Coordinates of C-alpha atoms in Angstrom, one line a residue:
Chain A
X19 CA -19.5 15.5 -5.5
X20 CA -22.3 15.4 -7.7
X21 CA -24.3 12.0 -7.4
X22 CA -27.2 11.2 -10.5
X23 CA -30.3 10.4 -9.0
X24 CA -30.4 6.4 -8.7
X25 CA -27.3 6.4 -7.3
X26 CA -28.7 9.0 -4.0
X27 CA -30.9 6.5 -4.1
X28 CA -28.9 4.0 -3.8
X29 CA -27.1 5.5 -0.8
X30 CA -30.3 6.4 1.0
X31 CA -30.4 2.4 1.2
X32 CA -32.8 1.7 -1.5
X33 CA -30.8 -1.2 -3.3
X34 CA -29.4 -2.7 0.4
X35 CA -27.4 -1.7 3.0
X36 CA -24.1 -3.3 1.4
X37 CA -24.4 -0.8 -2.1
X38 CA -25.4 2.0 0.5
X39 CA -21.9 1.2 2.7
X40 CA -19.5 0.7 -1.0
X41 CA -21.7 4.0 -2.0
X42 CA -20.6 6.0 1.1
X43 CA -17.0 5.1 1.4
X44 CA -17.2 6.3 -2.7
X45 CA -18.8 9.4 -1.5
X46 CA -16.0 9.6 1.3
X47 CA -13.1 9.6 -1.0
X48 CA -14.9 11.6 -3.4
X49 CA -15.1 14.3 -1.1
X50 CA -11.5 13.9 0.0
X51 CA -10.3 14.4 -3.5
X52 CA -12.4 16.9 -4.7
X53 CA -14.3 14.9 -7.6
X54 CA -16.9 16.0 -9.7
X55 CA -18.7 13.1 -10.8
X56 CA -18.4 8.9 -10.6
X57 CA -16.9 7.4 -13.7
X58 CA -17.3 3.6 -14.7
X59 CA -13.9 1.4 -14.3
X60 CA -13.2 -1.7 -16.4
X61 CA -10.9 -3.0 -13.5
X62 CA -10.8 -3.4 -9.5
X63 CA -7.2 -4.6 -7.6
X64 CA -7.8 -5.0 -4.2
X65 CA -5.1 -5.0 -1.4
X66 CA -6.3 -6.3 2.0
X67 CA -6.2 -10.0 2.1
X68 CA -3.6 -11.2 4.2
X69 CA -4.9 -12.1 7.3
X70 CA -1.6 -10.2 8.9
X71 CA -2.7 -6.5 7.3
X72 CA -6.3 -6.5 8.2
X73 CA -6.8 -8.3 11.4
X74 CA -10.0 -10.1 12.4
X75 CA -11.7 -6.7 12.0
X76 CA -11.3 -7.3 8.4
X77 CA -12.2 -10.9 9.0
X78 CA -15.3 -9.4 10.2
X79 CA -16.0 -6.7 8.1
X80 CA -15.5 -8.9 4.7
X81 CA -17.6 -11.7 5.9
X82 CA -20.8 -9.0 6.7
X83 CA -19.4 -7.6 3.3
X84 CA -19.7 -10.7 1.5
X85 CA -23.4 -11.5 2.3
X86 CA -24.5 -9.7 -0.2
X87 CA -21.7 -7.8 -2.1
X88 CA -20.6 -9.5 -5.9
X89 CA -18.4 -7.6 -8.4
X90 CA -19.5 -6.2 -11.2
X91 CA -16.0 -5.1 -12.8
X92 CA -12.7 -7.7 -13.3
X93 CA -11.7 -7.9 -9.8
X94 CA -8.2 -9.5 -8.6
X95 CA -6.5 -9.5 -5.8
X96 CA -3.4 -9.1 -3.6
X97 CA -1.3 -11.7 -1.7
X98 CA -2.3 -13.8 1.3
X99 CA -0.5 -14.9 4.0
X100 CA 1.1 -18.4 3.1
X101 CA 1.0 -20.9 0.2
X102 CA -1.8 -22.4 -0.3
X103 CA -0.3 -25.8 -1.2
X104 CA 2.8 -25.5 1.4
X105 CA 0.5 -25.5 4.4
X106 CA 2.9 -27.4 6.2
X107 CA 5.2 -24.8 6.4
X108 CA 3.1 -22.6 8.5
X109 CA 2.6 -24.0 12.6
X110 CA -0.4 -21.7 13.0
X111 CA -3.6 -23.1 12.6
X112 CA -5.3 -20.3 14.2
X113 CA -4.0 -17.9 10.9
X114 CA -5.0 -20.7 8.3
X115 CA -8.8 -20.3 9.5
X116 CA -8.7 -16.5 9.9
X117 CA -6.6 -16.3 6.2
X118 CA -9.2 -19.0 4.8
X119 CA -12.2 -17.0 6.0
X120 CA -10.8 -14.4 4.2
X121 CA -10.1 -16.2 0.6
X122 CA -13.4 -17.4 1.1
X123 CA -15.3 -14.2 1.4
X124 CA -13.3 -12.7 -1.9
X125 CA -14.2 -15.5 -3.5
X126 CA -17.8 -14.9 -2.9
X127 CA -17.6 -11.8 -4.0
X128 CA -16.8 -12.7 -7.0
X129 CA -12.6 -11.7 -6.8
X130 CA -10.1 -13.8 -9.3
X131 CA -8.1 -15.4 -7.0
X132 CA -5.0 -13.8 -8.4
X133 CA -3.0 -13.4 -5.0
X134 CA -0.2 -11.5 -6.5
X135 CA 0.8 -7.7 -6.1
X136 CA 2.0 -8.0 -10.0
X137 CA -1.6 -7.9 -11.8
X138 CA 0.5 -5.9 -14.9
X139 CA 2.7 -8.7 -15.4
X140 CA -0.3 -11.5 -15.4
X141 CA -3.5 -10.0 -16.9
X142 CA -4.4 -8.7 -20.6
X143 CA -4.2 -4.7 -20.1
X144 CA -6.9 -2.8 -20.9
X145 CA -6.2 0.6 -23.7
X146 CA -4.2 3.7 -22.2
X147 CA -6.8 5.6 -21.2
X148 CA -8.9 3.2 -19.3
X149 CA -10.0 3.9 -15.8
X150 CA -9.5 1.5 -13.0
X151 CA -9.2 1.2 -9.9
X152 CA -6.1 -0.2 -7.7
X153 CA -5.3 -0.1 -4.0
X154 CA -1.9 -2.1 -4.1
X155 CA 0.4 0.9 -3.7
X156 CA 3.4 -0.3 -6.5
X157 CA 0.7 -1.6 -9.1
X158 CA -0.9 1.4 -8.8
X159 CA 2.0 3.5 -9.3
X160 CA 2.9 1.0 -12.6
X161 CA -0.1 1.3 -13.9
X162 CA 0.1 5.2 -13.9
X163 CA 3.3 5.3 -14.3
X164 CA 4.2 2.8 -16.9
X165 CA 0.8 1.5 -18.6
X166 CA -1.1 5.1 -19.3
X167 CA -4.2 3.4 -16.8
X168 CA -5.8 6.0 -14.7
X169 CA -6.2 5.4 -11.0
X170 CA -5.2 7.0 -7.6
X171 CA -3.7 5.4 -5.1
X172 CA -6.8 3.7 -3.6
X173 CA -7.0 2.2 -0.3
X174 CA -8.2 -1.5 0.2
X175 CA -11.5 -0.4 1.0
X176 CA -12.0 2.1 -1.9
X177 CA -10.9 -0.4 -4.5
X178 CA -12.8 -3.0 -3.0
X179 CA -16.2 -0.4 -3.1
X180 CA -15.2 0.6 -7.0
X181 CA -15.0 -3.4 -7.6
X182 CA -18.8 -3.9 -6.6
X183 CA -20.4 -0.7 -7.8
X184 CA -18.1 -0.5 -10.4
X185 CA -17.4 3.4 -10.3
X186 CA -14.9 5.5 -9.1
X187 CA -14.4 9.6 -8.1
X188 CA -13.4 11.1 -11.2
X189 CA -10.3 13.2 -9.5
X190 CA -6.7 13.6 -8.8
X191 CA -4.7 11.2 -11.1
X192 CA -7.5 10.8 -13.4
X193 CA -7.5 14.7 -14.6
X194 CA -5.0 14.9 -17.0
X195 CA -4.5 18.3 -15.1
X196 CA -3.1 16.1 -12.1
X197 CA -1.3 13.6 -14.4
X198 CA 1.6 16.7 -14.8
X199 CA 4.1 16.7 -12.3
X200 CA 5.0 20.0 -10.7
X201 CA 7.9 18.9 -8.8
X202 CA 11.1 16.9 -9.6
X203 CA 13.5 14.9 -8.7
X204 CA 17.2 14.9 -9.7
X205 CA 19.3 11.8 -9.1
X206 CA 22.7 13.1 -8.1
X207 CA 24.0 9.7 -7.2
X208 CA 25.3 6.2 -9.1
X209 CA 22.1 5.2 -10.2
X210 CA 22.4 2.0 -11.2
X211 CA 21.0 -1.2 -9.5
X212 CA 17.3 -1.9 -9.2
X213 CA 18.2 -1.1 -5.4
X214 CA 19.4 2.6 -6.7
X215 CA 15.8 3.0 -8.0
X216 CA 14.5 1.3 -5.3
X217 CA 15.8 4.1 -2.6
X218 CA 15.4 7.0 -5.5
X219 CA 11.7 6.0 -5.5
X220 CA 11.2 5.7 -1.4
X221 CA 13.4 9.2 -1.1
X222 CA 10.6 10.9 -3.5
X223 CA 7.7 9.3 -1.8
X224 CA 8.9 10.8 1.4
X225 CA 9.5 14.3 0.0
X226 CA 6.8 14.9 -2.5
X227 CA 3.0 15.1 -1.3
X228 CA 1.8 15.9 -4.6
X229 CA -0.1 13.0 -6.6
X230 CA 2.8 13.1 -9.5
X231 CA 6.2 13.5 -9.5
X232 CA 9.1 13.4 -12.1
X233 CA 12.5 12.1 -12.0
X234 CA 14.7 14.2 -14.1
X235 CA 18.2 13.3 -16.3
X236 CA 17.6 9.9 -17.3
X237 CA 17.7 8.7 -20.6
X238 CA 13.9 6.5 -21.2
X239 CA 12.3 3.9 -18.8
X240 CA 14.6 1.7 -17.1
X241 CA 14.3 -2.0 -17.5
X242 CA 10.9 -3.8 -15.9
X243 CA 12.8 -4.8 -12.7
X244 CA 14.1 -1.6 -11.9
X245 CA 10.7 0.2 -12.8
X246 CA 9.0 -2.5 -10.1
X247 CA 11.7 -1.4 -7.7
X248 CA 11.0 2.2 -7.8
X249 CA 7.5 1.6 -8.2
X250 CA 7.6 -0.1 -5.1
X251 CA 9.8 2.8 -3.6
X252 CA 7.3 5.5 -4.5
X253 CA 4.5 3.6 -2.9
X254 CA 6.1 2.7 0.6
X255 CA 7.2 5.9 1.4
X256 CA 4.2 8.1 0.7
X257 CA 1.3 9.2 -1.0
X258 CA 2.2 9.7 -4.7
X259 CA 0.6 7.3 -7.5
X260 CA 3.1 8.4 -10.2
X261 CA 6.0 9.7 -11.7
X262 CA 7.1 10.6 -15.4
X263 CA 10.8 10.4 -16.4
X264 CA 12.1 12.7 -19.0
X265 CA 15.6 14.2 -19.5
X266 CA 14.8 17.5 -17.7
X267 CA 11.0 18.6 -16.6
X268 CA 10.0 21.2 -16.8
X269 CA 9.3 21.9 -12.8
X270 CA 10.2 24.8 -11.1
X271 CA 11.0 23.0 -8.2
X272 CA 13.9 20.3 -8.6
X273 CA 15.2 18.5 -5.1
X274 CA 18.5 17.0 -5.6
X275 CA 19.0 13.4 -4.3
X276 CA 22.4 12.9 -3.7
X277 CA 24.5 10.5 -1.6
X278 CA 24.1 12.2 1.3
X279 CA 20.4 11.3 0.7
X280 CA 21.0 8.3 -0.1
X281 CA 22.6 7.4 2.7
X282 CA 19.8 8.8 5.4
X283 CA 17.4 6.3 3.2
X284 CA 19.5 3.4 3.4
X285 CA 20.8 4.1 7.2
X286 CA 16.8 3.7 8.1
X287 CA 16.2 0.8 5.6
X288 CA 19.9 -1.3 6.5
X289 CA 19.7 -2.0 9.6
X290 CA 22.0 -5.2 9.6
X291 CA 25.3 -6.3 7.8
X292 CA 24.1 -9.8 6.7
X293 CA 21.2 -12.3 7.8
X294 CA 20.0 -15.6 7.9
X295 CA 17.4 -16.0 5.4
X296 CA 17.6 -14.5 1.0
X297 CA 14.3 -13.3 0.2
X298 CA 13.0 -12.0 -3.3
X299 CA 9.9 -11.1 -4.3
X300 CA 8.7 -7.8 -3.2
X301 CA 6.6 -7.1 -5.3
X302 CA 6.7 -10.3 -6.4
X303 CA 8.9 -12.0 -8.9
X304 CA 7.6 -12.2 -13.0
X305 CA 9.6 -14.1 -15.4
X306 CA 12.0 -11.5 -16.1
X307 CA 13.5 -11.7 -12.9
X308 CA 13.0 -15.4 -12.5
X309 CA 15.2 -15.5 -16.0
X310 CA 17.9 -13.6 -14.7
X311 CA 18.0 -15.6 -11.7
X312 CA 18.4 -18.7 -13.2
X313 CA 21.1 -17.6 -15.4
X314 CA 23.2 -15.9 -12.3
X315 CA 22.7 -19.7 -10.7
X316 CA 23.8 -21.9 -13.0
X317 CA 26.0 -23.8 -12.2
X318 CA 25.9 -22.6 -8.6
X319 CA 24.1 -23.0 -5.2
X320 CA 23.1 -20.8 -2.6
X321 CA 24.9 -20.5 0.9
X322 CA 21.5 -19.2 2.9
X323 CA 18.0 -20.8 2.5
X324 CA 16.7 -18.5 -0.5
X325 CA 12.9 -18.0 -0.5
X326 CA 11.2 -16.9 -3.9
X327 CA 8.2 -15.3 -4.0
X328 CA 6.0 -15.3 -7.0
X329 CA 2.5 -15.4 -8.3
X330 CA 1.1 -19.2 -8.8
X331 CA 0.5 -18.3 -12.1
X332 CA 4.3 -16.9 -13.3
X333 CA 5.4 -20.2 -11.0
X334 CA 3.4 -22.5 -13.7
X335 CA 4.6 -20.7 -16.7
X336 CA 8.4 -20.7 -15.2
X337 CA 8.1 -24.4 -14.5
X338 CA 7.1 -24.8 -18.2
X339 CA 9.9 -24.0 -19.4
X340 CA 12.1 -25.4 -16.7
X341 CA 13.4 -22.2 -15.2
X342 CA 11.9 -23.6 -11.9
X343 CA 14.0 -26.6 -12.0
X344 CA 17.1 -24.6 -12.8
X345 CA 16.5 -22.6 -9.6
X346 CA 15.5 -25.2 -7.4
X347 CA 18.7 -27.1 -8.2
X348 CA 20.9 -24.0 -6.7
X349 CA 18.7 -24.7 -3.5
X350 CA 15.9 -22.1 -3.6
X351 CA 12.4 -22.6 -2.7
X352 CA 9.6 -21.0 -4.4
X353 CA 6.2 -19.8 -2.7
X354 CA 3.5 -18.8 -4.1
X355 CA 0.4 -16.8 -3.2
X356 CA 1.9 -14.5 -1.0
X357 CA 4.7 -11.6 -0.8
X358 CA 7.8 -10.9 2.0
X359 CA 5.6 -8.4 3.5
X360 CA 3.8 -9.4 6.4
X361 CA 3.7 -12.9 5.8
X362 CA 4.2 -15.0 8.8
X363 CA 6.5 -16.9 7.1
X364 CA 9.5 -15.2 8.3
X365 CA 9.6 -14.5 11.4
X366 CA 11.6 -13.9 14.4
X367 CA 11.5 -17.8 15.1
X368 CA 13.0 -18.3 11.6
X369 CA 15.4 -15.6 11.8
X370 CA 17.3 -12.8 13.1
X371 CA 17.7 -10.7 9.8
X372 CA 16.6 -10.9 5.9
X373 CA 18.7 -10.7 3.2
X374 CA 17.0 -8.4 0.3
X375 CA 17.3 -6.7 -2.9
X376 CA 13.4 -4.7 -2.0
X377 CA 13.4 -1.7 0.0
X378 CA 9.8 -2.2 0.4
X379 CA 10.4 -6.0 2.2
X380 CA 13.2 -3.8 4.1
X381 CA 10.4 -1.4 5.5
X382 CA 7.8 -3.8 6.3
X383 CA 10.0 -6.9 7.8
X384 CA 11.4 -4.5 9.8
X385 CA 8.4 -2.3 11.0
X386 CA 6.1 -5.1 10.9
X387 CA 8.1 -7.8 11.3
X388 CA 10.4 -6.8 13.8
X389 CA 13.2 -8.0 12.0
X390 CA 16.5 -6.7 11.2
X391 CA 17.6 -6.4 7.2
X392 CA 20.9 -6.4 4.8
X393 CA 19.7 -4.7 1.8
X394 CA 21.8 -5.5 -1.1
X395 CA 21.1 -5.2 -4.9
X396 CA 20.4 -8.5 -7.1
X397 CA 23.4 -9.7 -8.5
X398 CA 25.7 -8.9 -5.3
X399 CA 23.6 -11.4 -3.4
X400 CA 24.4 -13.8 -6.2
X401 CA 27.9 -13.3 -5.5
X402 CA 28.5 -12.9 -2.1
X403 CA 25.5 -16.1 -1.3
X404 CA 26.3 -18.7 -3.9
X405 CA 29.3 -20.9 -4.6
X406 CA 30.2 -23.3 -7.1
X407 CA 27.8 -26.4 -7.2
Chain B
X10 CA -13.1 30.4 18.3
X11 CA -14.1 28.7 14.7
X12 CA -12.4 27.3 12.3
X13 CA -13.9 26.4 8.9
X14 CA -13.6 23.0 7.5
X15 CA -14.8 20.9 4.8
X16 CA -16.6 17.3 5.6
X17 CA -15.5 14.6 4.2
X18 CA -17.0 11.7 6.6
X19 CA -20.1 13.0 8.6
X20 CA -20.7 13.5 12.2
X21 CA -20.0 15.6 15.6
X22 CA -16.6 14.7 18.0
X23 CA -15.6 16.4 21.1
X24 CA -12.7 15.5 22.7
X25 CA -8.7 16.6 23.6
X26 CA -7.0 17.4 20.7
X27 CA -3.7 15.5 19.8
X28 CA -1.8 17.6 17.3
X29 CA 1.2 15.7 15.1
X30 CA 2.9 17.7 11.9
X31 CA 4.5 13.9 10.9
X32 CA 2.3 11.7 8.8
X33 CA 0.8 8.7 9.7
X34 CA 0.4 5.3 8.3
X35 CA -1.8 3.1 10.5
X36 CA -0.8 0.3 9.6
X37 CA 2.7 0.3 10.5
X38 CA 2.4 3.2 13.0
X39 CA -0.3 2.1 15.7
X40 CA -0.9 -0.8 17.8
X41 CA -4.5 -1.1 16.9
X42 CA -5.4 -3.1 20.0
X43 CA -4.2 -0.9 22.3
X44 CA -4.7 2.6 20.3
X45 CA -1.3 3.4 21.1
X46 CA 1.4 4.7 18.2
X47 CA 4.3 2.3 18.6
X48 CA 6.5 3.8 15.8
X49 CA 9.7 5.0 17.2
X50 CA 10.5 7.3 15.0
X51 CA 7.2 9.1 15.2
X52 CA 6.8 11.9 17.0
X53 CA 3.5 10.9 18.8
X54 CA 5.5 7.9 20.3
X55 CA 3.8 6.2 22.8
X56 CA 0.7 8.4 23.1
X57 CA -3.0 7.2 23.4
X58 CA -5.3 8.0 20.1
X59 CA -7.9 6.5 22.0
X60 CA -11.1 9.3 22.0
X61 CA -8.8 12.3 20.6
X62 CA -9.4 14.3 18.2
X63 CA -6.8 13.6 16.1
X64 CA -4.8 16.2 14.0
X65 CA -2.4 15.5 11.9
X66 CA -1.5 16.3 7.7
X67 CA -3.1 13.1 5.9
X68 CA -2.2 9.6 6.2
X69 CA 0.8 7.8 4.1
X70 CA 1.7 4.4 2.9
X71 CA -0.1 1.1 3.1
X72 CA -3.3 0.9 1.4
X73 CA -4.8 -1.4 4.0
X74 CA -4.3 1.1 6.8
X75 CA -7.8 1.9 6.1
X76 CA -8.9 -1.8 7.8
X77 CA -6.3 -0.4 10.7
X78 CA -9.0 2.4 11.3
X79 CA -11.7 -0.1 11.3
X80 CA -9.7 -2.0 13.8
X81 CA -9.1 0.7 16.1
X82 CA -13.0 1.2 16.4
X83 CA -14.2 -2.3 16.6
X84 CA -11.5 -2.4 19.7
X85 CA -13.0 0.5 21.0
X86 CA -9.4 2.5 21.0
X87 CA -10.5 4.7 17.8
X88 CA -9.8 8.8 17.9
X89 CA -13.9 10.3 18.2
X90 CA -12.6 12.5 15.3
X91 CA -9.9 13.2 12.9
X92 CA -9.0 16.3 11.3
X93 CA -6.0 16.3 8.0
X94 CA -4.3 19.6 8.2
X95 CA -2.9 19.1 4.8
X96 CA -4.8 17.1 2.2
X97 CA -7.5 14.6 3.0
X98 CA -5.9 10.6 1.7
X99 CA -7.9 7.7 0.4
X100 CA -7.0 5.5 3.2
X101 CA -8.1 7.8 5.6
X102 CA -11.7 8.9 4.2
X103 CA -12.7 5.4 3.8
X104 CA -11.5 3.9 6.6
X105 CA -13.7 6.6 9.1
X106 CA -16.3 6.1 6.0
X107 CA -16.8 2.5 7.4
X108 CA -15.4 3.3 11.4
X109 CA -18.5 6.2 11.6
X110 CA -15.7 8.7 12.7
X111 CA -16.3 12.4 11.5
X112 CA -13.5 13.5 9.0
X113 CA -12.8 16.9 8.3
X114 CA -9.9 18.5 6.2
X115 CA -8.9 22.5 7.1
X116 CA -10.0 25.2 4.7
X117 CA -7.0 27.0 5.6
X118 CA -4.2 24.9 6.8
X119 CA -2.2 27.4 8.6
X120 CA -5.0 27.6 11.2
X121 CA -4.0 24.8 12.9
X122 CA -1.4 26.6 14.8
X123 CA -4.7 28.1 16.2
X124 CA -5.5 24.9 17.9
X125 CA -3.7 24.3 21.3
X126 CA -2.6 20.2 21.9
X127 CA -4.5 18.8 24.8
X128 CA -6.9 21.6 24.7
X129 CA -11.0 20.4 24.6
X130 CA -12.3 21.0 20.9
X131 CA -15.7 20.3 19.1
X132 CA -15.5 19.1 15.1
X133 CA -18.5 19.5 13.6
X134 CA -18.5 18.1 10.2
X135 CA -21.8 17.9 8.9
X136 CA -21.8 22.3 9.9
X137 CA -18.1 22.4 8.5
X138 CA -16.9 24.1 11.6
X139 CA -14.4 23.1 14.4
X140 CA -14.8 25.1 17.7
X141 CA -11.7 25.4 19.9
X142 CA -11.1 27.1 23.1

């Protein structure tokens, strides 16, 4: 990769050891996908902050980090562990500090502290066009995808390296050359729930390699929650950053996904009949989901204990205009800050199995987790959890 | 006998090499405190990262595996070098970026059918050259 002259310098060590480190982990993913040059980003999303995904050697690392690093593009972040104002709910003290060391070393950096995996859905969105630079896996894939932003699937620690210098590889997904996908996908089964899409998108991530794929025979994007479900698909599975949907590509290689597929997906991701606990929210709820929510509930209450998961800022907005009340009168409970995955929140002590709509909570409660999951789509979890209030 | 390679993260790693054709995502994947990969479904099952060189197609999934890496070194359980048989990932390049462990990706893919699991091999990254026995 070619580097300009100040910025050699600035990896020899010249401007600190920090810019040197964000320079060579640049220089490392540069390498890795073939760039050219660095280009400057208007916007950094960076994944790594609950305590439960990076360990205390990310406690470590981001508190050295911190020292001296500060942003110098728009920088938010992803979800923590727990609520910041439900404290109570969580009987680990030990995890508070390690989470709060954590918070507080974004927060000198200079990091928004979004804590939501849905930056689309809160933040003003720059021109198509723009170059960024995301690590969360299903906001990367939206903004791609969905939003014309240019970024590849960046890992925690590139993102977090583009936020300070402010500069990114130019390669991969923001070529135009890459942004053409060479291999599609065929649905070839009911598509019709956002858990359809869901499994569609975590069957392509596990068959495609290639940066972009395309999903063939539908007619226009499907609605926001379905595009966050296969979003969310995509980036679970794999390594592709995003997908175009046309009625028929024009790739020579089309892979049929069929029941049969289907079925292998959701045999791996279903690995219980019912549970104990309803979560939503991975990737987090926006108000579009929150709306359709509250109109399925009216009149109704749930059956289980129903966790929501949302940003803080969509919570304040949904309170507003009392769509919070209307939800929290069928029973549910919403928390904010975090996501289902990895969040010690649920647990084995809570529960045996999770009831979800999100193929990505599926994968990670039950990898990470350890716990068993029904996955069912949206509004049959409204029917067969809610009765008449 | 040589192998050409490309360096992605610099340095020089010898050590047994443990071959996989199944991706990896460290953060699910691997007990970082033990090195060990504690995915069932993986075919690596229950073997010891811990000073291999590991070989294996590119990493997949979650972004923060790259802290995963980190974790593995700080615990001392960290591969001495990795080589990606298919395509060098983002998660993978930064995470030995900041772990000081050599990356390289193969020229030629194919060639590492060359490579024999268990046997002793030398990556040298900064040279671009892997030697195997």
């Amino acid at each position: 990769m070619y580097l300009t002259k100040d910025e050699e310098k600035a990896i020899k060590g010249e401007s600190g050891e920090t810019i040197a480190l964000a320079y060579r982990i640049l220089l490392a993913i540069g390498e890795a996908t073939d760039a050219e040059k660095l280009v400057p980003i208007e916007w950094a999303h960076v994944s790594g902050v609950n305590y439960n995904t990076i360990g205390d050697a990310g406690v470590r690392f981001l508190e050295e980090f911190s020292n001296d690093a500060r942003t110098s593009v728009k920088t938010t972040i992803n979800p923590m562990g727990f609520d910041r104002r439900r404290i109570q709910d969580l009987h680990d003290e030990r995890f508070i500090l390690k989470q709060m060391a954590i918070v507080k070393s974004y927060e000198r950096i200079g990091a928004i502290p979004s804590f939501t995996c849905i930056p689309y859905e809160i933040f003003d969105i720059p021109p198509k066009g723009t170059f960024i630079s995301f690590s969360e896996s299903n906001a990367a894939v939206f903004s791609n995808s969905l939003l014309g932003l240019l970024t590849n699937k960046e890992s925690a620690l590139s993102a977090l390296a583009s936020s300070v210098i402010g500069k990114t590889p130019y390669s991969d997904l923001r070529m135009d050359s890459f942004r053409h996908p060479k291999i599609a996908i065929k649905p070839d089964f009911d598509l019709s729930t956002e858990l359809d899409y869901g499994l569609l998108g975590y069957f392509a991530g596990k068959v495609v390699s290639e940066s972009c794929v395309a999903f063939e025979g539908s007619n226009g994007s499907p609605s926001l929650i379905k595009s966050k479900a296969l979003c969310a698909g995509i980036g679970t599975s794999g390594s592709c950053g995003m997908f175009t949907m046309s009625k028929n590509s024009s790739c020579k290689e089309v892979i049929s996904c069929g029941n049969e597929e289907i079925s292998t997906i959701k045999d791996e991701l279903n690995t219980s009949e019912d549970g104990d606990i309803i979560a939503f929210g991975s990737p987090q709820l926006g108000m579009n989901e929150l709306n359709l929510i509250s109109q399925l509930v009216e009149h109704k209450k749930f059956t289980k204990r129903c966790m929501i998961f949302c940003p803080r800022s969509i919570n304040i907005q949904a309170t507003m205009n009392g769509i919070t009340k209307k939800i929290e009168k069928a029973g549910a409970e919403f928390i904010c800050d975090c996501c289902i995955c990895l969040t010690p929140l649920i647990t084995k002590e809570n529960a045996d199995s999770v009831i979800t709509n999100s193929v990505k909570a599926a994968y990670y409660l039950n990898r990470s987790n350890k716990l068993t999951v029904a996955l069912k789509d949206l509004e049959n979890i409204m029917v067969d959890y809610t009765e008449a209030r | 006998m040589r192998i050409n390679c490309r360096r992605i993260v610099g340095g020089v790693g010898i050590g047994r090499a443990l071959i996989t054709n199944q991706p990896i995502n460290f953060l699910t994947m691997i007990d970082t405190n033990r090195g060990v990969i504690h995915d069932q479904f993986h075919e690596l099952f229950g073997e010891s990262i811990k000073n291999v060189i590991l070989i294996f197609p590119n990493a997949i999934g979650s972004s923060v595996g790259a802290y995963s890496i980190y974790s593995l070194r700080l615990n001392g359980v960290a591969p001495l070098s990795m080589i990606c048989s298919k395509k060098t990932d983002i998660t993978t390049a930064s995470g030995c970026a900041i772990s000081n462990i050599p990356v390289v990706e193969l020229i030629e893919p194919h060639m590492v059918s060359l490579v024999k699991a268990g046997s002793y091999i030398m990556v040298n990254a900064d040279e671009g050259v892997i030697t195997a026995s």
